[in-house]
Structure formats: structure tokens, C-alpha cells
Amino acid sequence: MLDLKNHIRAIPDFPKPGVLFYDISTLLAHGAAWRQAITHLAEAIKPFRPEAIVGIDARGFLVAAPLAVALGLGFVMIRKAGKLPGQVIGYDYALEYGTNRIEIQHDAITPGQRVVVVDDLLATGGTVQAAVTLLKHIGAEVVHAGFLIELNFLEGRDKIGVSATSLVQYDQ
């Protein structure tokens, strides 16, 4: 059993001074650790009986796509505005300094479909909360959320509105 924290690089002052960035590129580059991460996340999510895995743009795709394959499920993308072709349904949400918009293709989820939302990292919970709200708006049953990393000190779990699993937690 590998300690996944040993495969996540902490980069101070990125993308701006005072921020400690948790870089998963070193985890992705280590085959055994990456396989273990996906396997453990799949085991944690399987009891929720999802019918699709929804990944959040962009690093969430790196986790959600192999997770969907591991579970034998389809993968659905939630993207930043203007990145998906065809008819989309969007949701605008507030950020610390402004607003953002996420979108999903109008036919990506069928009403009542059980989904799990996945991202690489849970910090403040704002983007995940927006994704959950958007999915519920289009009729999905959001049964759980999954993350590689959770920054416990930012208390994002309290804001997302669904139960969650994270493989690695940081308390500061």
C-alpha cells in the first residue's frame, strides 16, 4: 500500500503568493500510485450505485474518466462556458471576486439518472456546489462526490450538499 501523499507535490506561491498548490502531476506520473488511487476511489464510490461519473473541468476529467472506466460507467463533462459543442445548459455561480459559469450538454444526463461528481481537489466547495446544483436542475440524482485531495481547513465539504469521499486530506 503506497502513501498517496508521497506522490503529490506541494508548490508554494502558485498560482499566486500565499497559495500552496497541490500538484497531482507527480501522482499521475507514478503508475502504481495512480492505479491505487483510482482503485480506492472506485471502491469507495461503487456502493452508491452511480449510473454515470461526472467530471468537472479540467483536472477533474483526469480523475473521472479512468474512474468511469474502472466502474464500467459512462463519463460526462461539466465544462467552463463556451467549451462544449451543441445545446448546453449553464449555471452561473459566485466566486470570491466575481462570477463564473459552468455548462453541461443538454442531453448528457437523463432525468433520475444516479451520478457521482468528481474533481481532483475539494477546497472551498464553490465549483462542486455549482456542479451539484446544475445537475439537480437538469434532473440528475447526485448521490455522492469524490476527490483525490481535500483541504479540510477550507470546509468545502460542508457546502457541497452531498456526501463525499476524498483519498488524501490536508489540515493546513
Coordinates of C-alpha atoms in Angstrom, one line a residue:
M1 CA 0.0 0.0 0.0
L2 CA 1.5 3.3 -1.1
D3 CA 1.1 6.6 0.8
L4 CA -0.5 8.8 -1.9
K5 CA 0.7 11.9 -0.1
N6 CA 4.2 10.9 -1.1
H7 CA 3.2 11.3 -4.7
I8 CA 1.5 14.7 -4.5
R9 CA 3.9 17.7 -4.8
A10 CA 3.2 20.9 -2.8
I11 CA 4.2 24.0 -4.7
P12 CA 4.3 27.2 -2.6
D13 CA 3.1 30.6 -4.1
F14 CA 1.4 29.1 -7.1
P15 CA -0.6 30.4 -8.9
K16 CA -0.1 33.5 -6.7
P17 CA 1.7 34.4 -3.5
G18 CA 0.4 32.8 -0.3
V19 CA -1.2 29.8 -2.1
L20 CA 0.1 26.3 -1.6
F21 CA -0.8 24.3 -4.7
Y22 CA -1.2 20.6 -4.5
D23 CA 0.2 19.2 -7.9
I24 CA -1.2 15.8 -8.9
S25 CA 1.1 15.6 -12.0
T26 CA 3.6 13.6 -9.9
L27 CA 0.8 11.2 -8.8
L28 CA -0.3 10.8 -12.5
A29 CA 3.3 10.0 -13.5
H30 CA 3.6 7.1 -11.0
G31 CA 1.7 4.1 -12.4
A32 CA 1.3 2.1 -9.3
A33 CA 0.2 5.1 -7.1
W34 CA -2.2 6.3 -9.8
R35 CA -3.7 2.8 -10.2
Q36 CA -4.1 2.6 -6.4
A37 CA -5.8 6.0 -6.3
I38 CA -8.3 5.1 -9.0
T39 CA -8.9 1.6 -7.4
H40 CA -9.6 3.1 -4.0
L41 CA -11.8 5.8 -5.3
A42 CA -13.8 3.2 -7.3
E43 CA -14.2 1.0 -4.2
A44 CA -15.5 4.0 -2.2
I45 CA -17.9 5.1 -4.9
K46 CA -19.3 1.7 -6.0
P47 CA -21.7 1.3 -3.1
F48 CA -23.6 4.5 -4.2
R49 CA -24.6 2.6 -7.4
P50 CA -23.9 5.5 -9.8
E51 CA -25.0 5.2 -13.4
A52 CA -22.5 7.8 -14.6
I53 CA -19.5 9.7 -13.4
V54 CA -19.5 13.5 -13.9
G55 CA -16.1 15.2 -14.1
I56 CA -15.5 18.9 -13.5
D57 CA -13.3 20.9 -16.0
A58 CA -10.4 20.4 -16.2
R59 CA -8.3 18.3 -13.7
G60 CA -11.5 16.5 -12.6
F61 CA -11.5 14.9 -16.1
L62 CA -8.2 13.2 -15.3
V63 CA -9.8 11.5 -12.3
A64 CA -13.4 11.0 -13.6
A65 CA -12.6 9.3 -16.9
P66 CA -10.4 6.5 -15.6
L67 CA -12.8 6.1 -12.6
A68 CA -15.7 5.7 -15.0
V69 CA -13.7 3.0 -16.9
A70 CA -12.9 1.2 -13.7
L71 CA -16.6 1.1 -12.7
G72 CA -17.8 0.3 -16.2
L73 CA -19.8 3.5 -16.5
G74 CA -20.1 6.5 -18.8
F75 CA -18.3 9.7 -18.3
V76 CA -20.0 13.1 -18.5
M77 CA -18.2 16.5 -18.6
I78 CA -19.1 19.7 -16.9
R79 CA -17.1 22.5 -18.5
K80 CA -16.4 26.1 -18.3
A81 CA -18.6 28.3 -20.5
G82 CA -18.2 28.0 -24.3
K83 CA -16.2 24.8 -24.3
L84 CA -18.9 22.2 -25.2
P85 CA -20.5 21.9 -28.6
G86 CA -24.2 21.8 -29.3
Q87 CA -27.0 22.8 -27.0
V88 CA -25.9 23.3 -23.4
I89 CA -27.5 24.2 -20.0
G90 CA -25.5 26.5 -17.9
Y91 CA -25.3 27.7 -14.3
D92 CA -23.7 31.0 -13.1
Y93 CA -22.2 31.0 -9.6
A94 CA -20.4 33.5 -7.4
L95 CA -16.7 33.4 -6.8
E96 CA -14.7 35.4 -4.2
Y97 CA -14.1 38.1 -6.7
G98 CA -16.8 37.9 -9.4
T99 CA -18.7 35.1 -11.1
N100 CA -18.2 32.0 -13.2
R101 CA -20.3 29.8 -15.4
I102 CA -20.3 26.0 -16.0
E103 CA -22.2 24.1 -18.6
I104 CA -23.3 20.6 -19.5
Q105 CA -24.7 19.3 -22.8
H106 CA -28.5 19.3 -22.6
D107 CA -28.7 15.6 -23.3
A108 CA -25.8 14.3 -21.2
I109 CA -27.9 13.2 -18.3
T110 CA -31.4 11.7 -18.3
P111 CA -33.8 12.7 -15.5
G112 CA -33.5 10.5 -12.5
Q113 CA -30.0 9.2 -13.5
R114 CA -27.8 8.5 -10.5
V115 CA -24.5 10.3 -10.8
V116 CA -21.3 10.9 -8.8
V117 CA -19.5 14.2 -9.2
V118 CA -15.7 14.0 -9.3
D119 CA -12.9 16.6 -9.2
D120 CA -9.2 16.4 -8.3
L121 CA -9.5 18.6 -5.3
L122 CA -12.1 19.9 -2.8
A123 CA -11.2 23.3 -1.5
T124 CA -13.9 25.9 -0.7
G125 CA -16.6 23.7 -2.5
G126 CA -17.9 26.5 -4.7
T127 CA -17.4 24.8 -8.1
V128 CA -18.6 21.5 -6.8
Q129 CA -21.6 23.0 -5.2
A130 CA -22.4 24.7 -8.6
A131 CA -22.0 21.4 -10.4
V132 CA -24.3 19.7 -8.0
T133 CA -26.9 22.5 -8.4
L134 CA -26.7 22.3 -12.2
L135 CA -27.0 18.5 -12.2
K136 CA -30.0 18.6 -9.9
H137 CA -31.6 21.3 -12.1
I138 CA -31.5 19.0 -15.1
G139 CA -33.0 16.1 -13.1
A140 CA -29.9 14.1 -12.1
E141 CA -29.9 12.3 -8.7
V142 CA -26.5 13.3 -7.3
V143 CA -25.7 10.5 -4.9
H144 CA -22.1 11.3 -3.9
A145 CA -18.9 13.3 -4.7
G146 CA -15.3 12.0 -5.0
F147 CA -11.9 13.7 -4.8
L148 CA -8.3 12.8 -4.7
I149 CA -7.5 15.7 -2.3
E150 CA -9.5 17.6 0.3
L151 CA -8.3 20.7 2.1
N152 CA -10.2 20.2 5.3
F153 CA -9.4 23.6 6.7
L154 CA -11.4 25.3 4.0
E155 CA -14.5 23.3 5.0
G156 CA -15.7 22.8 1.4
R157 CA -17.4 19.5 2.3
D158 CA -20.0 21.5 4.4
K159 CA -21.0 23.4 1.3
I160 CA -21.4 20.9 -1.5
G161 CA -24.8 19.4 -0.4
V162 CA -23.9 15.7 -0.9
S163 CA -21.8 13.1 0.9
A164 CA -18.2 12.9 -0.3
T165 CA -15.1 10.7 -0.3
S166 CA -11.5 12.1 -0.5
L167 CA -8.4 9.9 -0.6
V168 CA -5.9 12.4 0.9
Q169 CA -6.7 15.2 3.3
Y170 CA -4.6 18.2 4.4
D171 CA -5.4 20.1 7.6
Q172 CA -3.5 23.3 6.7

